[in-house]
PDB file of C-alpha atoms in Angstrom:
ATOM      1  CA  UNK A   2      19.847 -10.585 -54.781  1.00  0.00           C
ATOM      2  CA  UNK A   3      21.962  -7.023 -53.914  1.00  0.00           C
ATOM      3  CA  UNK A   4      18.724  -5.791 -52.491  1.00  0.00           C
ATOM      4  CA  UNK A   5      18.412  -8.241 -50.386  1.00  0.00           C
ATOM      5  CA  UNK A   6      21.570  -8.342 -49.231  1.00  0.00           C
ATOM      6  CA  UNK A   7      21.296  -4.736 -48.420  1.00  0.00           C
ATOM      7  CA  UNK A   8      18.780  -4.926 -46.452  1.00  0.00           C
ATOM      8  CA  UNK A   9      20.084  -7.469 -44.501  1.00  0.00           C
ATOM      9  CA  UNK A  10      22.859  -5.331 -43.696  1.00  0.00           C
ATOM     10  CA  UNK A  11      20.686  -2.237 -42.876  1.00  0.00           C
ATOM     11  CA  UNK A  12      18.258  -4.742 -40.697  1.00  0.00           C
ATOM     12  CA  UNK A  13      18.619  -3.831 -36.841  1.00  0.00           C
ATOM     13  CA  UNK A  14      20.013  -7.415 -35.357  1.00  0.00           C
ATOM     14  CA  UNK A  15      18.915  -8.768 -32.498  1.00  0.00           C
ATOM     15  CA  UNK A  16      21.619  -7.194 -29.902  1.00  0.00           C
ATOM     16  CA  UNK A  17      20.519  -3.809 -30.973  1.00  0.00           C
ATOM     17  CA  UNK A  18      16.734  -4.399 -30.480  1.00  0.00           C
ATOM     18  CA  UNK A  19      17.351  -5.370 -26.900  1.00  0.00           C
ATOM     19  CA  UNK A  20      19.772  -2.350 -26.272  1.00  0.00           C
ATOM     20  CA  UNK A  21      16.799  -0.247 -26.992  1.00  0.00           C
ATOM     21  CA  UNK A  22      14.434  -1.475 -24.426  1.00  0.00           C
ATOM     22  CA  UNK A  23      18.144  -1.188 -21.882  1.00  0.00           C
ATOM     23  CA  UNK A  24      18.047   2.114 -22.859  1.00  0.00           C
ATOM     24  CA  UNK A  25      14.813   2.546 -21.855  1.00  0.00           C
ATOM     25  CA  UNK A  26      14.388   0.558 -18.898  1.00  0.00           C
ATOM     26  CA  UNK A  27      17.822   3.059 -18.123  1.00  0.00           C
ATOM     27  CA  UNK A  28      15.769   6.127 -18.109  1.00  0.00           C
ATOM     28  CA  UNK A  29      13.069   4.496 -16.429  1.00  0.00           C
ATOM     29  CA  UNK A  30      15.156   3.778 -13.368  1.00  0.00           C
ATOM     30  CA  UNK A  31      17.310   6.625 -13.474  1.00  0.00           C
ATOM     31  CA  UNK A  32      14.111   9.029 -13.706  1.00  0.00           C
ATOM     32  CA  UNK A  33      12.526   6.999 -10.396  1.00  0.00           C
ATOM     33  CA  UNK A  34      15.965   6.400  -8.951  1.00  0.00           C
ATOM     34  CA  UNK A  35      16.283  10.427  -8.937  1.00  0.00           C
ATOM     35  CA  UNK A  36      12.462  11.190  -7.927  1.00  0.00           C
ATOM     36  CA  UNK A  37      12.635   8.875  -4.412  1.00  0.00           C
ATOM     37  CA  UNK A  38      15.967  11.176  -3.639  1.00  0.00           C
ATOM     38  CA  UNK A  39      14.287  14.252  -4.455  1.00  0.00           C
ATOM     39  CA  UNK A  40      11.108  13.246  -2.220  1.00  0.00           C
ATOM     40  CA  UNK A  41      13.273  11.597   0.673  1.00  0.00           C
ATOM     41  CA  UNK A  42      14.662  14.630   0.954  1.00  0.00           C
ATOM     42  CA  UNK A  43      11.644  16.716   1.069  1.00  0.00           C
ATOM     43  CA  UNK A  44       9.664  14.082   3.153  1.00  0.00           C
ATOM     44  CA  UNK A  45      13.107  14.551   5.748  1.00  0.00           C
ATOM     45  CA  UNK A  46      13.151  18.362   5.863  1.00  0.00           C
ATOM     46  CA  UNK A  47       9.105  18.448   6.522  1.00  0.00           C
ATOM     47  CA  UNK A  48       8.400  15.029   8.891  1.00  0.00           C
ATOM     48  CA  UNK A  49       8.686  16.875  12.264  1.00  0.00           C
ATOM     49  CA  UNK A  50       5.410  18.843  10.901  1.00  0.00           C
ATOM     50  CA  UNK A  51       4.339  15.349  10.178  1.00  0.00           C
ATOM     51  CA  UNK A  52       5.052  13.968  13.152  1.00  0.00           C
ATOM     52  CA  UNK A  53       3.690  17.150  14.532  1.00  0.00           C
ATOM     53  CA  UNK A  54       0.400  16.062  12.982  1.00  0.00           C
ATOM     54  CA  UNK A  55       0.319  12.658  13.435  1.00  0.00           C
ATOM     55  CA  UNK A  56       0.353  14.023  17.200  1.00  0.00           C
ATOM     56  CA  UNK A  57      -2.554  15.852  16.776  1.00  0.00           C
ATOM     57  CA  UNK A  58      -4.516  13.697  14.963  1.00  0.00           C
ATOM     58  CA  UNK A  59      -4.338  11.308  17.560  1.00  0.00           C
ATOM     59  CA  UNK A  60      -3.909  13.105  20.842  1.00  0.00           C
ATOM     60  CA  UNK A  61      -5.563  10.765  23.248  1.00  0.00           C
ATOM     61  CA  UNK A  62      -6.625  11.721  26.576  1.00  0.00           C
ATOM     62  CA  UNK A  63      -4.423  10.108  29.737  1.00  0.00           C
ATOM     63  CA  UNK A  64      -1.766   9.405  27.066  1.00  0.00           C
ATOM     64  CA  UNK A  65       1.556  10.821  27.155  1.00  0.00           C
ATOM     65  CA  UNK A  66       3.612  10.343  23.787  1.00  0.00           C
ATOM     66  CA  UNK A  67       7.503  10.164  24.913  1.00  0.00           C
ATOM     67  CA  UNK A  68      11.244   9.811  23.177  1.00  0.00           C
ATOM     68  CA  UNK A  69      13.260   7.093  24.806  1.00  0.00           C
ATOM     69  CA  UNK A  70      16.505   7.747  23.167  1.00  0.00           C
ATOM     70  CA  UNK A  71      18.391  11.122  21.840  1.00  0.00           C
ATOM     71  CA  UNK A  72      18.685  10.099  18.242  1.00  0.00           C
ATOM     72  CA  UNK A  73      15.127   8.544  17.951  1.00  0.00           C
ATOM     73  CA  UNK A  74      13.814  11.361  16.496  1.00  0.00           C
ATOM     74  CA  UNK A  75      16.143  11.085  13.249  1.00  0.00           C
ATOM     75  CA  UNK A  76      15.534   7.371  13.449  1.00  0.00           C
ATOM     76  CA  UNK A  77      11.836   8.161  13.167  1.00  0.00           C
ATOM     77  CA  UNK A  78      12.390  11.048  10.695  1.00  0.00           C
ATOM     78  CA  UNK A  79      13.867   8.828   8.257  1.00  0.00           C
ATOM     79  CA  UNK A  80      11.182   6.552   8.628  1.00  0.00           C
ATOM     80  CA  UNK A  81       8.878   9.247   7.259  1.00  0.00           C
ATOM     81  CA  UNK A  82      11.042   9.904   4.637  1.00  0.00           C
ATOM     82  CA  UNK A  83      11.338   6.731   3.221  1.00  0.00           C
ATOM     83  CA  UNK A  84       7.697   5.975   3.635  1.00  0.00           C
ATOM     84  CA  UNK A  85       6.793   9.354   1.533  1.00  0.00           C
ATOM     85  CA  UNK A  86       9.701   8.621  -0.911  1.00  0.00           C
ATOM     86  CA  UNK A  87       7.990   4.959  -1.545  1.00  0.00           C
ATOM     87  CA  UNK A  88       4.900   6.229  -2.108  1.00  0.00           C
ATOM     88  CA  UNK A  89       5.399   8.742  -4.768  1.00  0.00           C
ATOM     89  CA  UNK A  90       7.964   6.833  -6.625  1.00  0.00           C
ATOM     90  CA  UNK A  91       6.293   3.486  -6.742  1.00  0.00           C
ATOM     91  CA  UNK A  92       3.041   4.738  -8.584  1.00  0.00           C
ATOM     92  CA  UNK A  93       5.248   6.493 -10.561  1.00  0.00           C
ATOM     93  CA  UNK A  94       7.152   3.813 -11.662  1.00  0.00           C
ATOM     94  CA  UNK A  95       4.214   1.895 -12.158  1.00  0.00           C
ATOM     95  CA  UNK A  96       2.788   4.335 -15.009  1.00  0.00           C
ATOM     96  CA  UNK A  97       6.064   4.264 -16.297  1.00  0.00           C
ATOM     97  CA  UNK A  98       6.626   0.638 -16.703  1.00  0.00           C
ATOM     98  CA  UNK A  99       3.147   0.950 -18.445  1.00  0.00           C
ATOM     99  CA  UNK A 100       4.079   3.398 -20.448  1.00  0.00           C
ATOM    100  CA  UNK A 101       6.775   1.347 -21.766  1.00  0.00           C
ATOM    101  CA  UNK A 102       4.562  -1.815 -22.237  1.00  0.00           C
ATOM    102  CA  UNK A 103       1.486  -0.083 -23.902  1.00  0.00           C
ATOM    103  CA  UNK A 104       2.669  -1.122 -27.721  1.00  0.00           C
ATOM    104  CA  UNK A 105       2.479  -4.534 -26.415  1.00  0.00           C
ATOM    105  CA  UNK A 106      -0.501  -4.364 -24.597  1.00  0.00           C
ATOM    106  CA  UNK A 107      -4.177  -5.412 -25.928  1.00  0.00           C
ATOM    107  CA  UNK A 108      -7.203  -2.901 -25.915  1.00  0.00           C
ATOM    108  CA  UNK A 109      -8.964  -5.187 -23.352  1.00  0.00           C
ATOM    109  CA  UNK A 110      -5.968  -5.366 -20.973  1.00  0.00           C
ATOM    110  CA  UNK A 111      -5.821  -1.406 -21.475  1.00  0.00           C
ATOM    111  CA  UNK A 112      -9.308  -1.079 -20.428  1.00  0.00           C
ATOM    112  CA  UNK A 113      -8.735  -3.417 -17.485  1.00  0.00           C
ATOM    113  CA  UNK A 114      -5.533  -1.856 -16.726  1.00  0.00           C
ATOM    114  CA  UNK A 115      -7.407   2.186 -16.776  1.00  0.00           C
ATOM    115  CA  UNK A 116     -10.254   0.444 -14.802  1.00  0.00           C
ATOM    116  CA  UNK A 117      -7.912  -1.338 -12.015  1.00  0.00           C
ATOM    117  CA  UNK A 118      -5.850   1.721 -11.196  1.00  0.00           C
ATOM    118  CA  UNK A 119      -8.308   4.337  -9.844  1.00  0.00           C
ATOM    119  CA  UNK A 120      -9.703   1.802  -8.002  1.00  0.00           C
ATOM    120  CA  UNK A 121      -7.118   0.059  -6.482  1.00  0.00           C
ATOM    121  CA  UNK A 122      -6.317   3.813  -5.181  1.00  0.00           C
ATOM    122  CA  UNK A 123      -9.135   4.602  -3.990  1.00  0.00           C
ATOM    123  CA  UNK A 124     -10.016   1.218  -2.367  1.00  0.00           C
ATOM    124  CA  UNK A 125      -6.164   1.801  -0.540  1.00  0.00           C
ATOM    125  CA  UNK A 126      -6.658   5.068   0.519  1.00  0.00           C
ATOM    126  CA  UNK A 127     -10.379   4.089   2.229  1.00  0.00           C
ATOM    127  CA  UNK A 128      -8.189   1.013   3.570  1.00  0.00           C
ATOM    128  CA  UNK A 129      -5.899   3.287   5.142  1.00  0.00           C
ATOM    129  CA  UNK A 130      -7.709   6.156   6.694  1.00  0.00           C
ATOM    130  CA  UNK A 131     -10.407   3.082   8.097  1.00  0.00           C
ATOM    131  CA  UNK A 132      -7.420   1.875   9.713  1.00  0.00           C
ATOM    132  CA  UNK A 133      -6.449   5.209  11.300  1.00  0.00           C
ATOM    133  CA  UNK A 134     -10.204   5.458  11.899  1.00  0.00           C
ATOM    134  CA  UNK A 135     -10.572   2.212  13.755  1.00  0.00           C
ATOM    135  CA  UNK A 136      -7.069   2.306  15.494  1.00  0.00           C
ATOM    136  CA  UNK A 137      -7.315   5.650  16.932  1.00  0.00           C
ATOM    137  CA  UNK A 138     -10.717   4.733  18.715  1.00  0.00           C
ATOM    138  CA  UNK A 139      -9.249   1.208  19.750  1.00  0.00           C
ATOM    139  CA  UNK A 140      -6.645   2.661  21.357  1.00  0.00           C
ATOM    140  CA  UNK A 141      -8.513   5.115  23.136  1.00  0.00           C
ATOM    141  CA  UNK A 142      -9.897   2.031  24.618  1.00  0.00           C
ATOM    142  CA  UNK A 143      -6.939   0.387  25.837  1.00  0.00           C
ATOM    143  CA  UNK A 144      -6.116   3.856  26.866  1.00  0.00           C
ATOM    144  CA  UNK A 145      -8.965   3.847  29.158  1.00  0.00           C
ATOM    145  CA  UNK A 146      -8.556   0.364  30.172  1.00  0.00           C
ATOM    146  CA  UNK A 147      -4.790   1.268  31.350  1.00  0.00           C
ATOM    147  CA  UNK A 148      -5.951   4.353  33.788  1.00  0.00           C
ATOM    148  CA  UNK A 149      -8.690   2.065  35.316  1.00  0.00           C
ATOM    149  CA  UNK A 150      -6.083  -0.499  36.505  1.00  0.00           C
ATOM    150  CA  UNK A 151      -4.038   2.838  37.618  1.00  0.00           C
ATOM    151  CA  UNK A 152      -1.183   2.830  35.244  1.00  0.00           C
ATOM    152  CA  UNK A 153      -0.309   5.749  33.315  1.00  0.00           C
ATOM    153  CA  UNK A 154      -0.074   5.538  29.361  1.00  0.00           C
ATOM    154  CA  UNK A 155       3.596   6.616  28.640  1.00  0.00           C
ATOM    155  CA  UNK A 156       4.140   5.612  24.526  1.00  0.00           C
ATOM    156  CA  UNK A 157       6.908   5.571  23.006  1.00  0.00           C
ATOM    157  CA  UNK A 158       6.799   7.388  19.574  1.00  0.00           C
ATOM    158  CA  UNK A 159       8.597   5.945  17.375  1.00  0.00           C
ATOM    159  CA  UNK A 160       6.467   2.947  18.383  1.00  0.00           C
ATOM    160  CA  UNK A 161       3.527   4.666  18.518  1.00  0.00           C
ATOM    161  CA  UNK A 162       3.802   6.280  15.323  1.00  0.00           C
ATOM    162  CA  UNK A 163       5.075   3.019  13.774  1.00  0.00           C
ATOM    163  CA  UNK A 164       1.758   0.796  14.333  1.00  0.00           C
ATOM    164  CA  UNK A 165      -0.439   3.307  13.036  1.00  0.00           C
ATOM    165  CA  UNK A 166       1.290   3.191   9.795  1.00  0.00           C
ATOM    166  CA  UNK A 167       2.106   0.046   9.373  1.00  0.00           C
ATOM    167  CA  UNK A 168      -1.654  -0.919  10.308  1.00  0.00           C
ATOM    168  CA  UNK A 169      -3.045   1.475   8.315  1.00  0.00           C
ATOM    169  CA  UNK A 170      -1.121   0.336   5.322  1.00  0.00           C
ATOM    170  CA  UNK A 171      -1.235  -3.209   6.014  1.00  0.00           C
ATOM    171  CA  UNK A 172      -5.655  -2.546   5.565  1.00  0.00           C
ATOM    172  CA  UNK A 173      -4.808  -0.197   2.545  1.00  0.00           C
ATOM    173  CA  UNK A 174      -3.173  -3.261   0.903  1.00  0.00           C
ATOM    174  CA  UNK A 175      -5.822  -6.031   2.451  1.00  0.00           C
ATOM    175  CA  UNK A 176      -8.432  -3.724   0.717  1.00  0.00           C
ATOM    176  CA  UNK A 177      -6.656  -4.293  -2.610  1.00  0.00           C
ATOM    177  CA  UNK A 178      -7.794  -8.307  -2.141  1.00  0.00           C
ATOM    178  CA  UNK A 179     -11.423  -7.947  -3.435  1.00  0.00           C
ATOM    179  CA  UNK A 180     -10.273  -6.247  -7.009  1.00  0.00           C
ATOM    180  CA  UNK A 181      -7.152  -8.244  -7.528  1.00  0.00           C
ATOM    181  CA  UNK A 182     -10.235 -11.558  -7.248  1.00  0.00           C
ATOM    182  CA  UNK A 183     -12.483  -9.804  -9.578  1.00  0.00           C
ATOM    183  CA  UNK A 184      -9.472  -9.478 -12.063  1.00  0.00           C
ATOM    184  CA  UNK A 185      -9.125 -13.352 -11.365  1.00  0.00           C
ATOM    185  CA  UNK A 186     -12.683 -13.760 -11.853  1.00  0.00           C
ATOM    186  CA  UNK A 187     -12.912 -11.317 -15.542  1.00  0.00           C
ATOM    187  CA  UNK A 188      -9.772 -13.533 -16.488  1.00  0.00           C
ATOM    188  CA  UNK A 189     -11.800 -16.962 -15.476  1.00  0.00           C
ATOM    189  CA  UNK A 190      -9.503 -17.785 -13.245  1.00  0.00           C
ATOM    190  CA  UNK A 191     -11.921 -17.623 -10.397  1.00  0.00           C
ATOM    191  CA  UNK A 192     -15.148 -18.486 -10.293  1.00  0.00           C
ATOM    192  CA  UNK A 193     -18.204 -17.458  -8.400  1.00  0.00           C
ATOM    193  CA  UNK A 194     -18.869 -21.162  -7.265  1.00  0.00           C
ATOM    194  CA  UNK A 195     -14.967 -21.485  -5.972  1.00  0.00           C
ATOM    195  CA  UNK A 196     -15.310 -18.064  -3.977  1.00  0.00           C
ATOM    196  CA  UNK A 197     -18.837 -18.920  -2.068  1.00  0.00           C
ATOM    197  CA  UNK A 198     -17.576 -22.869  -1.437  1.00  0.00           C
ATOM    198  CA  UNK A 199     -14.068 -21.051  -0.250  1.00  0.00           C
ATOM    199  CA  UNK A 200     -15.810 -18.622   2.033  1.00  0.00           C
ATOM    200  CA  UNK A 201     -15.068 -20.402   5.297  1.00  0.00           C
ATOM    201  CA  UNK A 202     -11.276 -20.271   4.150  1.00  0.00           C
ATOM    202  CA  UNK A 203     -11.533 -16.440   3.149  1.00  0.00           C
ATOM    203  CA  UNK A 204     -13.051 -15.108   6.580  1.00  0.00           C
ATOM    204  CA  UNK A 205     -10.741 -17.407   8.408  1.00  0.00           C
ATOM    205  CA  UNK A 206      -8.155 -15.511   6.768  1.00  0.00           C
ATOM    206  CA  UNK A 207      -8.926 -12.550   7.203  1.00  0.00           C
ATOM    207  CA  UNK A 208      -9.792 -12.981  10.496  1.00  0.00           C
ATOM    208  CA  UNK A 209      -6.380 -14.496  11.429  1.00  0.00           C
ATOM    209  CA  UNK A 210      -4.349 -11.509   9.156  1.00  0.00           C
ATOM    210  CA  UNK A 211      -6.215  -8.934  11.122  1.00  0.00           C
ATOM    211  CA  UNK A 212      -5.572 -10.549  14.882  1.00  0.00           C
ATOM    212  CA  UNK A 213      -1.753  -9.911  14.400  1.00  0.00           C
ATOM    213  CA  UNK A 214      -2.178  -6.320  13.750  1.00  0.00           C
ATOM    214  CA  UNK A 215      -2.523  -3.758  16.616  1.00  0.00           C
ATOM    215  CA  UNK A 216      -3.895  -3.211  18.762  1.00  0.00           C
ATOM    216  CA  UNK A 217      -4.684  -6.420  19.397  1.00  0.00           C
ATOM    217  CA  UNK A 218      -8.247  -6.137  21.308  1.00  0.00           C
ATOM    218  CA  UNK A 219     -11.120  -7.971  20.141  1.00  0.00           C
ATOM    219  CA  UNK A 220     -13.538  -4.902  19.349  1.00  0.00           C
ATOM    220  CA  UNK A 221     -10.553  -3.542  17.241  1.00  0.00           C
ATOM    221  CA  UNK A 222     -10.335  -6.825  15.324  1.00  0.00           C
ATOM    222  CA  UNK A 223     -14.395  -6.962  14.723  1.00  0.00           C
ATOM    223  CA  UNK A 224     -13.944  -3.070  13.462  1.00  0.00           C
ATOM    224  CA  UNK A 225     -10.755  -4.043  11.180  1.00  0.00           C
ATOM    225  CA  UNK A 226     -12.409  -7.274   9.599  1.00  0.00           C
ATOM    226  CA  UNK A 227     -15.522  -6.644   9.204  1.00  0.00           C
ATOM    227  CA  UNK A 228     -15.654  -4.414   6.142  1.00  0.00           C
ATOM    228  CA  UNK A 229     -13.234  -6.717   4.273  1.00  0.00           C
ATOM    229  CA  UNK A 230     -16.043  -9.429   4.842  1.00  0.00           C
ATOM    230  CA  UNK A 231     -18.022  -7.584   3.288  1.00  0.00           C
ATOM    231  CA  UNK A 232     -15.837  -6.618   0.585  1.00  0.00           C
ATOM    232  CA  UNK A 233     -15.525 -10.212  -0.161  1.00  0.00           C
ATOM    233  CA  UNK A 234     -19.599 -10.872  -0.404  1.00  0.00           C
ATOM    234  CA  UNK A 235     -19.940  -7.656  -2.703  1.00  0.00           C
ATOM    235  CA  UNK A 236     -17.009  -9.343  -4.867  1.00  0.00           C
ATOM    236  CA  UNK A 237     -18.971 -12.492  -4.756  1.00  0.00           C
ATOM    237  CA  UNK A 238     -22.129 -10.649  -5.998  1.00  0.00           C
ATOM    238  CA  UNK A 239     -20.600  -8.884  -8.977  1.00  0.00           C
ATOM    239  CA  UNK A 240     -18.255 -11.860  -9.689  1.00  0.00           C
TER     240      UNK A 240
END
């Protein structure tokens, strides 16, 4: 009866459990609170070579890339910076919260979980560098299309540089679609039947997702949906 009463008293209650995990879910945020500082900062002190390249990159003929307002440049520097700081410190955080999780988590949602990440990168870096891909030959295009009416491309940059990214992200995260089913699919929450009588719906979609970002021509909308239709068939076929 003293032994038991003993360890009773020596047994960790409930609060102290749970400020454990605090603790840890401190670190967690204080560690990624501290790495988006460190790279905003180093994303802010490098973006004009960014910006610099960006240029480059995409230095269309006929096109003249222009600053509208004296401060837009810092306006579009911190842009950069918070765009680099998210991208290093969200992965991050993501291993992390993993990291914390793993006791808890099954061998079949670990093998899952070490089979979804490289692929979900890779499949969202091809996403993004077909959007620069597509976008910088669509706009030569409308470049093109501007001079034979005579009016001369003058585009702003922050603008400019704006819908690149944001397109080119946007079809880094649409090309994250096809895995995230599959994972449906392993789980049997999806079904191979539900995805080919749903394929109207999908392409529709996509279609329609695709048609709001720029530029908004039809040949850049063909380029920009067309490999996530087939993205969706060869998730259908290994479904």
């Amino acid at each position: 009866m003293q032994e038991e009463t003993i360890e009773e008293i020596h047994k960790p209650s409930i609060l102290q459990e749970y400020y454990v995990y605090l603790e840890d879910m401190r670190v967690l945020l204080y560690q990624s609170t501290i790495l988006f500082i460190i790279t905003f900062i180093v994303g802010f002190i490098f973006s004009g070579k960014i910006i610099q390249l960006f240029l480059t990159l995409f230095d269309i003929k006929s096109v003249s890339v222009v600053v509208t307002s004296p401060f837009q440049f810092l306006d579009l520097a911190t842009d950069i910076s918070l765009f680099i700081a998210l991208f290093i410190s969200i992965p991050f955080t993501i291993i992390r919260i993993y990291m914390f999780l793993r006791p808890a988590i099954s061998k079949s949602e670990l093998r899952s979980f070490f089979f979804a990440i490289p692929i979900s990168f890779i499949l969202f870096i091809f996403g993004t560098l077909y959007g620069f891909t597509s976008l910088y030959y669509g706009l030569q295009i409308i470049a093109q299309v501007n001079v034979s009416f005579g009016l001369q491309n003058l585009w702003d940059v922050g603008t400019f540089i704006a819908q690149l990214s944001t397109t080119a992200v946007i079809l880094g995260g649409l090309f994250q679609f096809p895995l995230f089913i599959f994972l449906l699919s392993k789980l049997g929450i999806v079904t191979r039947k539900m995805l080919v009588h749903r394929r109207k719906i999908a392409y529709s979609t996509i279609i329609i997702v695709v048609a709001l970002l720029p530029p908004t021509d039809g040949l850049s909308l063909i380029i920009m949906s067309l490999p996530l239709i087939i993205l969706y068939e060869l998730m259908i076929l290994f479904s």
